[in-house]
């Protein structure tokens, strides 16, 4: 078999066989297929799609590119969650410690930033020392010892996804249902999840722009889960405006810490409680969503969730002093507040524009392997539906010398859309 023939076949809209997909995934994992061929193939998939069978074959091939964990001897039921990607989406940093504090162990494999959307691993690396490359043995030991793991793809765990993911980030090949579904589900299967809550984001700051696309992605992931014998719940949530206030790595970690301590923006807190409640029900820790939600609220109020987060950071080599005093996390040199140039109701806060502006400041990558700047980003002070006075702060920019602060300033003003009439707030969840 030759990689070029597989690229041509996909370019010509033909269905790839399981053997061809396995050959391609093996080649991208062992490096015998170079980045330029993997990128060309990813673009062909983005343009021409994949059949459900191809998507399932790709998922399983990527899941089996490294170890596939069997956690049945370690935990009663392995429950996991994953978001399809958004702006300001620091949900995992809050939900996982909450759920673990309620007695449900969680071992999760997250991703880095992808296009305009942030990534949990990049956020966690704002904490000096935090390791995201745990080995299989470390993953299993930590899950047993503290009931919480938050790591990334590694040489042992879903390496094919790690490699393809880094290329998709910088080649315009993120927005593809088969590539997203296989990327997410391969990580979940490799990490041994038996039950999975998928937070499918929909809107301007998501990869799925409307509910039809989001439903199609959700269905695809549910059917992969069924074939692999995993239980899957999908939630369709809003991503037209950023979630919470903070966008950017260290800023988001700080906001997650405040939320775990019982503060933080209301929308983020509510979103996290809802996702956590679904995980607790799926993990048979609670009878119904109402009692699960009460457990999650209590885990935050008692300080148990924050304590779990500290244990997680310590276990993965992070300096927990930065969690106890988040103001010590790395900070940008310049802070500038943009104020409203007019009065009115906000009818839009374009999450995509804000996400792209964060990448332009250095919060994301333009080339594979680029270092990122953990300090830069924004605090968004207003939400759709708010009544705003002229001069009221809309957004605070955190930037460093040499970043394109002036360029993003104009784009950010455009991200805010206005109406003279009352505008309804956006829902957190659609379905
Ligand atoms: N999250 C992932 O892990 N992969 C994607 O492709 C998108 C979101």
GROMACS .gro file of C-alpha atoms and ligand atoms in nm:
model
  439
    1UNK     CA    1   0.000   0.000   0.000
    2UNK     CA    2   0.110   0.358  -0.065
    3UNK     CA    3  -0.003   0.666   0.127
    4UNK     CA    4  -0.039   0.865  -0.194
    5UNK     CA    5  -0.295   0.619  -0.332
    6UNK     CA    6  -0.503   0.651  -0.015
    7UNK     CA    7  -0.494   1.032  -0.043
    8UNK     CA    8  -0.598   1.013  -0.409
    9UNK     CA    9  -0.880   0.773  -0.328
   10UNK     CA   10  -1.020   1.011  -0.066
   11UNK     CA   11  -0.966   1.307  -0.299
   12UNK     CA   12  -1.178   1.121  -0.556
   13UNK     CA   13  -1.457   1.064  -0.302
   14UNK     CA   14  -1.414   0.689  -0.275
   15UNK     CA   15  -1.467   0.495   0.045
   16UNK     CA   16  -1.149   0.377   0.220
   17UNK     CA   17  -1.132   0.020   0.342
   18UNK     CA   18  -1.052  -0.065   0.703
   19UNK     CA   19  -0.711  -0.197   0.592
   20UNK     CA   20  -0.630   0.133   0.417
   21UNK     CA   21  -0.732   0.338   0.721
   22UNK     CA   22  -0.529   0.116   0.954
   23UNK     CA   23  -0.227   0.144   0.721
   24UNK     CA   24  -0.257   0.523   0.718
   25UNK     CA   25  -0.296   0.554   1.096
   26UNK     CA   26  -0.002   0.319   1.156
   27UNK     CA   27   0.211   0.522   0.914
   28UNK     CA   28   0.127   0.856   1.071
   29UNK     CA   29   0.199   0.712   1.416
   30UNK     CA   30   0.538   0.560   1.334
   31UNK     CA   31   0.639   0.859   1.120
   32UNK     CA   32   0.670   0.662   0.794
   33UNK     CA   33   0.397   0.885   0.644
   34UNK     CA   34   0.524   1.244   0.654
   35UNK     CA   35   0.328   1.545   0.780
   36UNK     CA   36   0.261   1.680   0.428
   37UNK     CA   37   0.084   1.360   0.324
   38UNK     CA   38  -0.113   1.341   0.649
   39UNK     CA   39  -0.218   1.705   0.601
   40UNK     CA   40  -0.324   1.645   0.240
   41UNK     CA   41  -0.528   1.344   0.348
   42UNK     CA   42  -0.691   1.540   0.632
   43UNK     CA   43  -0.793   1.811   0.383
   44UNK     CA   44  -0.940   1.549   0.151
   45UNK     CA   45  -1.141   1.409   0.444
   46UNK     CA   46  -1.255   1.759   0.541
   47UNK     CA   47  -1.373   1.831   0.186
   48UNK     CA   48  -1.522   1.493   0.098
   49UNK     CA   49  -1.627   1.350   0.434
   50UNK     CA   50  -1.627   0.991   0.549
   51UNK     CA   51  -1.895   0.726   0.570
   52UNK     CA   52  -2.003   0.615   0.921
   53UNK     CA   53  -1.804   0.292   0.866
   54UNK     CA   54  -1.487   0.484   0.771
   55UNK     CA   55  -1.529   0.712   1.074
   56UNK     CA   56  -1.566   0.413   1.306
   57UNK     CA   57  -1.262   0.242   1.151
   58UNK     CA   58  -1.059   0.563   1.190
   59UNK     CA   59  -1.166   0.598   1.553
   60UNK     CA   60  -1.073   0.244   1.645
   61UNK     CA   61  -0.742   0.259   1.456
   62UNK     CA   62  -0.648   0.580   1.642
   63UNK     CA   63  -0.764   0.441   1.978
   64UNK     CA   64  -0.547   0.132   1.921
   65UNK     CA   65  -0.242   0.333   1.806
   66UNK     CA   66  -0.130   0.307   2.170
   67UNK     CA   67  -0.251   0.129   2.483
   68UNK     CA   68  -0.623   0.090   2.538
   69UNK     CA   69  -0.685   0.104   2.911
   70UNK     CA   70  -0.915  -0.138   3.084
   71UNK     CA   71  -1.009   0.034   3.409
   72UNK     CA   72  -1.264  -0.225   3.519
   73UNK     CA   73  -1.031  -0.361   3.790
   74UNK     CA   74  -0.953  -0.011   3.919
   75UNK     CA   75  -1.287   0.169   3.934
   76UNK     CA   76  -1.647   0.057   3.948
   77UNK     CA   77  -1.746   0.254   3.642
   78UNK     CA   78  -1.516   0.477   3.439
   79UNK     CA   79  -1.701   0.794   3.342
   80UNK     CA   80  -1.551   1.068   3.127
   81UNK     CA   81  -1.655   1.390   2.957
   82UNK     CA   82  -1.536   1.582   2.652
   83UNK     CA   83  -1.623   1.909   2.486
   84UNK     CA   84  -1.613   1.951   2.110
   85UNK     CA   85  -1.426   2.280   2.157
   86UNK     CA   86  -1.512   2.639   2.224
   87UNK     CA   87  -1.396   2.979   2.346
   88UNK     CA   88  -1.353   3.029   2.720
   89UNK     CA   89  -1.452   2.667   2.774
   90UNK     CA   90  -1.270   2.578   3.095
   91UNK     CA   91  -1.546   2.336   3.198
   92UNK     CA   92  -1.319   2.033   3.249
   93UNK     CA   93  -1.105   2.220   3.503
   94UNK     CA   94  -1.413   2.264   3.721
   95UNK     CA   95  -1.630   1.962   3.644
   96UNK     CA   96  -1.368   1.692   3.694
   97UNK     CA   97  -1.266   1.789   4.050
   98UNK     CA   98  -1.634   1.835   4.140
   99UNK     CA   99  -1.728   1.489   4.016
  100UNK     CA  100  -1.420   1.326   4.171
  101UNK     CA  101  -1.499   1.498   4.502
  102UNK     CA  102  -1.846   1.338   4.487
  103UNK     CA  103  -1.677   0.998   4.484
  104UNK     CA  104  -1.682   0.924   4.110
  105UNK     CA  105  -1.325   0.870   3.983
  106UNK     CA  106  -1.240   1.034   3.648
  107UNK     CA  107  -0.940   0.974   3.424
  108UNK     CA  108  -0.949   1.208   3.128
  109UNK     CA  109  -0.739   1.262   2.820
  110UNK     CA  110  -0.778   1.620   2.697
  111UNK     CA  111  -0.643   1.811   2.398
  112UNK     CA  112  -0.447   2.127   2.321
  113UNK     CA  113  -0.580   2.439   2.153
  114UNK     CA  114  -0.740   2.368   1.817
  115UNK     CA  115  -0.788   2.653   1.570
  116UNK     CA  116  -0.963   2.939   1.749
  117UNK     CA  117  -1.069   2.716   2.040
  118UNK     CA  118  -0.862   2.679   2.356
  119UNK     CA  119  -0.734   2.345   2.489
  120UNK     CA  120  -0.737   2.210   2.845
  121UNK     CA  121  -0.373   2.093   2.825
  122UNK     CA  122  -0.244   2.437   2.727
  123UNK     CA  123  -0.445   2.588   3.009
  124UNK     CA  124  -0.310   2.344   3.268
  125UNK     CA  125   0.047   2.408   3.157
  126UNK     CA  126   0.005   2.766   3.284
  127UNK     CA  127   0.065   2.606   3.624
  128UNK     CA  128   0.445   2.567   3.649
  129UNK     CA  129   0.550   2.202   3.648
  130UNK     CA  130   0.212   2.051   3.551
  131UNK     CA  131   0.274   1.740   3.336
  132UNK     CA  132   0.033   1.637   3.061
  133UNK     CA  133   0.225   1.336   2.932
  134UNK     CA  134   0.153   1.067   3.190
  135UNK     CA  135   0.246   0.711   3.103
  136UNK     CA  136  -0.016   0.438   3.114
  137UNK     CA  137   0.118   0.319   3.450
  138UNK     CA  138   0.111   0.672   3.595
  139UNK     CA  139  -0.244   0.723   3.466
  140UNK     CA  140  -0.370   0.406   3.632
  141UNK     CA  141  -0.183   0.460   3.959
  142UNK     CA  142  -0.307   0.817   3.996
  143UNK     CA  143  -0.664   0.719   3.919
  144UNK     CA  144  -0.649   0.464   4.200
  145UNK     CA  145  -0.473   0.694   4.444
  146UNK     CA  146  -0.663   1.020   4.408
  147UNK     CA  147  -0.952   0.935   4.173
  148UNK     CA  148  -0.862   1.208   3.925
  149UNK     CA  149  -0.636   1.229   3.617
  150UNK     CA  150  -0.620   1.505   3.356
  151UNK     CA  151  -0.355   1.433   3.096
  152UNK     CA  152  -0.296   1.437   2.720
  153UNK     CA  153  -0.223   1.207   2.431
  154UNK     CA  154   0.121   1.054   2.472
  155UNK     CA  155   0.348   0.795   2.314
  156UNK     CA  156   0.138   0.534   2.496
  157UNK     CA  157  -0.209   0.684   2.484
  158UNK     CA  158  -0.381   0.768   2.153
  159UNK     CA  159  -0.054   0.887   1.990
  160UNK     CA  160  -0.217   0.897   1.645
  161UNK     CA  161  -0.469   1.153   1.767
  162UNK     CA  162  -0.193   1.363   1.925
  163UNK     CA  163  -0.005   1.378   1.592
  164UNK     CA  164  -0.306   1.433   1.367
  165UNK     CA  165  -0.453   1.689   1.609
  166UNK     CA  166  -0.136   1.904   1.598
  167UNK     CA  167  -0.150   1.907   1.217
  168UNK     CA  168  -0.523   1.981   1.200
  169UNK     CA  169  -0.471   2.280   1.431
  170UNK     CA  170  -0.256   2.458   1.172
  171UNK     CA  171  -0.383   2.327   0.836
  172UNK     CA  172  -0.745   2.442   0.838
  173UNK     CA  173  -0.869   2.085   0.884
  174UNK     CA  174  -1.041   2.107   1.220
  175UNK     CA  175  -1.400   2.159   1.112
  176UNK     CA  176  -1.485   1.809   0.995
  177UNK     CA  177  -1.743   1.585   1.162
  178UNK     CA  178  -1.553   1.257   1.101
  179UNK     CA  179  -1.222   1.407   1.216
  180UNK     CA  180  -1.373   1.559   1.532
  181UNK     CA  181  -1.579   1.249   1.615
  182UNK     CA  182  -1.283   1.013   1.570
  183UNK     CA  183  -1.045   1.243   1.756
  184UNK     CA  184  -1.272   1.265   2.059
  185UNK     CA  185  -1.395   0.907   2.067
  186UNK     CA  186  -1.048   0.756   2.012
  187UNK     CA  187  -0.924   0.939   2.322
  188UNK     CA  188  -1.226   0.830   2.525
  189UNK     CA  189  -1.191   0.466   2.419
  190UNK     CA  190  -0.813   0.462   2.477
  191UNK     CA  191  -0.858   0.610   2.825
  192UNK     CA  192  -1.098   0.328   2.915
  193UNK     CA  193  -1.418   0.531   2.955
  194UNK     CA  194  -1.726   0.312   2.986
  195UNK     CA  195  -1.971   0.601   3.004
  196UNK     CA  196  -1.915   0.941   2.842
  197UNK     CA  197  -2.084   1.283   2.859
  198UNK     CA  198  -2.017   1.479   2.541
  199UNK     CA  199  -2.066   1.855   2.547
  200UNK     CA  200  -2.133   1.938   2.182
  201UNK     CA  201  -2.088   2.311   2.134
  202UNK     CA  202  -2.294   2.495   1.879
  203UNK     CA  203  -2.268   2.850   1.748
  204UNK     CA  204  -2.019   3.104   1.621
  205UNK     CA  205  -1.738   3.002   1.855
  206UNK     CA  206  -1.787   2.630   1.793
  207UNK     CA  207  -1.690   2.401   1.507
  208UNK     CA  208  -2.057   2.319   1.456
  209UNK     CA  209  -2.235   2.637   1.350
  210UNK     CA  210  -2.595   2.522   1.378
  211UNK     CA  211  -2.808   2.267   1.558
  212UNK     CA  212  -2.834   2.037   1.256
  213UNK     CA  213  -2.456   2.005   1.233
  214UNK     CA  214  -2.427   1.962   1.609
  215UNK     CA  215  -2.690   1.687   1.606
  216UNK     CA  216  -2.508   1.511   1.322
  217UNK     CA  217  -2.181   1.519   1.518
  218UNK     CA  218  -2.360   1.401   1.834
  219UNK     CA  219  -2.525   1.111   1.649
  220UNK     CA  220  -2.196   1.009   1.494
  221UNK     CA  221  -2.025   0.995   1.834
  222UNK     CA  222  -2.317   0.810   1.993
  223UNK     CA  223  -2.307   0.546   1.722
  224UNK     CA  224  -1.928   0.500   1.759
  225UNK     CA  225  -1.984   0.467   2.133
  226UNK     CA  226  -2.253   0.204   2.081
  227UNK     CA  227  -2.030   0.003   1.847
  228UNK     CA  228  -1.750   0.019   2.103
  229UNK     CA  229  -1.985  -0.081   2.386
  230UNK     CA  230  -1.974   0.258   2.566
  231UNK     CA  231  -2.272   0.453   2.699
  232UNK     CA  232  -2.282   0.808   2.564
  233UNK     CA  233  -2.492   1.111   2.660
  234UNK     CA  234  -2.465   1.421   2.442
  235UNK     CA  235  -2.558   1.774   2.550
  236UNK     CA  236  -2.591   2.051   2.291
  237UNK     CA  237  -2.471   2.375   2.447
  238UNK     CA  238  -2.440   2.736   2.333
  239UNK     CA  239  -2.108   2.868   2.206
  240UNK     CA  240  -2.214   3.189   2.035
  241UNK     CA  241  -2.052   3.393   2.311
  242UNK     CA  242  -1.756   3.289   2.530
  243UNK     CA  243  -1.834   3.075   2.834
  244UNK     CA  244  -1.757   3.267   3.152
  245UNK     CA  245  -1.546   3.582   3.137
  246UNK     CA  246  -1.189   3.460   3.080
  247UNK     CA  247  -1.044   3.363   2.742
  248UNK     CA  248  -0.674   3.266   2.739
  249UNK     CA  249  -0.479   3.001   2.923
  250UNK     CA  250  -0.367   3.135   3.265
  251UNK     CA  251  -0.670   3.366   3.283
  252UNK     CA  252  -0.899   3.067   3.240
  253UNK     CA  253  -0.717   2.864   3.505
  254UNK     CA  254  -0.761   3.154   3.747
  255UNK     CA  255  -1.134   3.172   3.669
  256UNK     CA  256  -1.171   2.794   3.712
  257UNK     CA  257  -1.002   2.813   4.053
  258UNK     CA  258  -1.236   3.091   4.165
  259UNK     CA  259  -1.532   2.885   4.041
  260UNK     CA  260  -1.411   2.581   4.236
  261UNK     CA  261  -1.399   2.806   4.542
  262UNK     CA  262  -1.764   2.897   4.496
  263UNK     CA  263  -1.723   3.225   4.303
  264UNK     CA  264  -1.682   3.283   3.931
  265UNK     CA  265  -1.924   3.381   3.656
  266UNK     CA  266  -2.280   3.250   3.694
  267UNK     CA  267  -2.302   3.102   3.343
  268UNK     CA  268  -1.983   2.900   3.389
  269UNK     CA  269  -2.093   2.773   3.730
  270UNK     CA  270  -2.435   2.671   3.602
  271UNK     CA  271  -2.291   2.503   3.293
  272UNK     CA  272  -2.045   2.303   3.503
  273UNK     CA  273  -2.312   2.190   3.750
  274UNK     CA  274  -2.526   2.061   3.463
  275UNK     CA  275  -2.242   1.864   3.302
  276UNK     CA  276  -2.129   1.731   3.641
  277UNK     CA  277  -2.484   1.620   3.723
  278UNK     CA  278  -2.506   1.417   3.402
  279UNK     CA  279  -2.174   1.250   3.481
  280UNK     CA  280  -2.287   1.163   3.834
  281UNK     CA  281  -2.608   1.006   3.704
  282UNK     CA  282  -2.424   0.816   3.431
  283UNK     CA  283  -2.176   0.695   3.692
  284UNK     CA  284  -2.463   0.576   3.913
  285UNK     CA  285  -2.362   0.808   4.197
  286UNK     CA  286  -2.701   0.979   4.191
  287UNK     CA  287  -3.053   0.867   4.110
  288UNK     CA  288  -3.153   1.171   3.908
  289UNK     CA  289  -3.021   1.504   3.783
  290UNK     CA  290  -3.168   1.698   4.073
  291UNK     CA  291  -2.995   1.501   4.345
  292UNK     CA  292  -2.676   1.490   4.136
  293UNK     CA  293  -2.681   1.868   4.109
  294UNK     CA  294  -2.720   1.900   4.485
  295UNK     CA  295  -2.416   1.675   4.534
  296UNK     CA  296  -2.213   1.890   4.294
  297UNK     CA  297  -2.319   2.213   4.470
  298UNK     CA  298  -2.218   2.061   4.803
  299UNK     CA  299  -1.878   1.947   4.668
  300UNK     CA  300  -1.801   2.311   4.584
  301UNK     CA  301  -1.951   2.460   4.901
  302UNK     CA  302  -1.759   2.220   5.129
  303UNK     CA  303  -1.425   2.294   4.962
  304UNK     CA  304  -1.390   1.926   4.861
  305UNK     CA  305  -1.380   2.005   4.487
  306UNK     CA  306  -1.108   2.267   4.530
  307UNK     CA  307  -0.910   2.024   4.745
  308UNK     CA  308  -0.937   1.762   4.467
  309UNK     CA  309  -0.803   2.012   4.216
  310UNK     CA  310  -0.504   2.077   4.445
  311UNK     CA  311  -0.441   1.703   4.473
  312UNK     CA  312  -0.457   1.671   4.094
  313UNK     CA  313  -0.207   1.951   4.038
  314UNK     CA  314   0.031   1.808   4.296
  315UNK     CA  315   0.003   1.453   4.160
  316UNK     CA  316   0.092   1.573   3.810
  317UNK     CA  317   0.396   1.770   3.923
  318UNK     CA  318   0.240   2.116   3.929
  319UNK     CA  319   0.332   2.376   4.189
  320UNK     CA  320   0.021   2.392   4.404
  321UNK     CA  321   0.127   2.730   4.549
  322UNK     CA  322  -0.004   2.880   4.221
  323UNK     CA  323  -0.345   2.724   4.287
  324UNK     CA  324  -0.361   2.856   4.642
  325UNK     CA  325  -0.253   3.199   4.519
  326UNK     CA  326  -0.370   3.220   4.157
  327UNK     CA  327  -0.262   3.584   4.134
  328UNK     CA  328   0.090   3.436   4.117
  329UNK     CA  329   0.012   3.264   3.784
  330UNK     CA  330   0.205   3.422   3.496
  331UNK     CA  331   0.062   3.761   3.397
  332UNK     CA  332   0.084   3.971   3.081
  333UNK     CA  333   0.271   4.302   3.076
  334UNK     CA  334  -0.013   4.520   2.952
  335UNK     CA  335  -0.374   4.538   3.059
  336UNK     CA  336  -0.610   4.757   2.860
  337UNK     CA  337  -0.983   4.801   2.908
  338UNK     CA  338  -1.203   4.857   2.600
  339UNK     CA  339  -1.518   5.049   2.684
  340UNK     CA  340  -1.851   5.066   2.504
  341UNK     CA  341  -1.862   5.341   2.242
  342UNK     CA  342  -2.241   5.359   2.268
  343UNK     CA  343  -2.533   5.263   2.487
  344UNK     CA  344  -2.778   4.985   2.405
  345UNK     CA  345  -2.849   4.615   2.441
  346UNK     CA  346  -2.588   4.361   2.339
  347UNK     CA  347  -2.726   4.137   2.065
  348UNK     CA  348  -2.401   3.949   1.996
  349UNK     CA  349  -2.059   3.885   2.152
  350UNK     CA  350  -1.889   3.695   1.872
  351UNK     CA  351  -1.699   3.409   2.036
  352UNK     CA  352  -1.513   3.324   1.717
  353UNK     CA  353  -1.374   3.677   1.674
  354UNK     CA  354  -1.264   3.673   2.039
  355UNK     CA  355  -1.107   3.326   2.004
  356UNK     CA  356  -0.918   3.430   1.691
  357UNK     CA  357  -0.800   3.749   1.860
  358UNK     CA  358  -0.664   3.540   2.149
  359UNK     CA  359  -0.470   3.323   1.903
  360UNK     CA  360  -0.337   3.642   1.738
  361UNK     CA  361  -0.207   3.759   2.078
  362UNK     CA  362  -0.020   3.428   2.116
  363UNK     CA  363  -0.265   3.213   2.315
  364UNK     CA  364  -0.276   2.958   2.028
  365UNK     CA  365  -0.049   2.830   1.752
  366UNK     CA  366   0.004   2.934   1.392
  367UNK     CA  367   0.252   2.653   1.317
  368UNK     CA  368   0.285   2.302   1.455
  369UNK     CA  369   0.480   2.299   1.779
  370UNK     CA  370   0.480   2.679   1.820
  371UNK     CA  371   0.528   2.783   2.182
  372UNK     CA  372   0.226   2.962   2.321
  373UNK     CA  373   0.198   3.258   2.554
  374UNK     CA  374   0.005   3.146   2.861
  375UNK     CA  375  -0.044   3.499   2.993
  376UNK     CA  376  -0.238   3.666   2.711
  377UNK     CA  377  -0.612   3.679   2.654
  378UNK     CA  378  -0.922   3.863   2.759
  379UNK     CA  379  -1.176   3.914   3.030
  380UNK     CA  380  -1.516   3.966   2.870
  381UNK     CA  381  -1.737   4.178   3.094
  382UNK     CA  382  -2.067   4.175   2.907
  383UNK     CA  383  -2.306   3.914   2.776
  384UNK     CA  384  -2.577   3.897   2.514
  385UNK     CA  385  -2.891   4.063   2.650
  386UNK     CA  386  -2.708   4.301   2.885
  387UNK     CA  387  -2.812   4.667   2.888
  388UNK     CA  388  -2.487   4.863   2.849
  389UNK     CA  389  -2.411   5.230   2.914
  390UNK     CA  390  -2.166   5.423   2.694
  391UNK     CA  391  -1.823   5.404   2.855
  392UNK     CA  392  -1.897   5.080   3.041
  393UNK     CA  393  -1.610   4.825   3.024
  394UNK     CA  394  -1.673   4.556   2.761
  395UNK     CA  395  -1.351   4.363   2.756
  396UNK     CA  396  -1.005   4.376   2.915
  397UNK     CA  397  -0.708   4.285   2.695
  398UNK     CA  398  -0.406   4.112   2.852
  399UNK     CA  399  -0.113   4.139   2.610
  400UNK     CA  400   0.265   4.142   2.592
  401UNK     CA  401   0.513   4.362   2.407
  402UNK     CA  402   0.538   4.256   2.044
  403UNK     CA  403   0.193   4.096   2.037
  404UNK     CA  404  -0.052   4.248   1.796
  405UNK     CA  405  -0.252   4.437   2.052
  406UNK     CA  406  -0.342   4.726   1.822
  407UNK     CA  407  -0.468   4.489   1.554
  408UNK     CA  408  -0.695   4.294   1.787
  409UNK     CA  409  -0.839   4.611   1.942
  410UNK     CA  410  -1.041   4.692   1.627
  411UNK     CA  411  -1.154   4.333   1.580
  412UNK     CA  412  -1.272   4.316   1.939
  413UNK     CA  413  -1.490   4.627   1.906
  414UNK     CA  414  -1.653   4.454   1.607
  415UNK     CA  415  -1.720   4.142   1.817
  416UNK     CA  416  -1.984   4.334   2.013
  417UNK     CA  417  -2.315   4.377   1.829
  418UNK     CA  418  -2.585   4.618   1.937
  419UNK     CA  419  -2.958   4.666   1.941
  420UNK     CA  420  -3.175   4.949   2.065
  421UNK     CA  421  -3.444   4.698   2.162
  422UNK     CA  422  -3.443   4.453   2.450
  423UNK     CA  423  -3.251   4.135   2.362
  424UNK     CA  424  -3.309   3.800   2.529
  425UNK     CA  425  -3.017   3.626   2.702
  426UNK     CA  426  -2.884   3.315   2.524
  427UNK     CA  427  -2.966   2.974   2.672
  428UNK     CA  428  -2.680   2.766   2.813
  429UNK     CA  429  -2.811   2.439   2.666
  430UNK     CA  430  -3.029   2.367   2.363
  431UNK     CA  431  -3.089   1.992   2.397
  432LIG     N1  432  -1.174   1.799   2.076
  432LIG     C1  433  -1.096   1.697   2.033
  432LIG     O1  434  -1.039   1.623   2.112
  432LIG     N2  435  -1.081   1.681   1.902
  432LIG     C2  436  -1.141   1.758   1.810
  432LIG     O2  437  -1.125   1.736   1.692
  432LIG     C3  438  -1.223   1.864   1.855
  432LIG     C4  439  -1.237   1.882   1.991
   0.00000   0.00000   0.00000
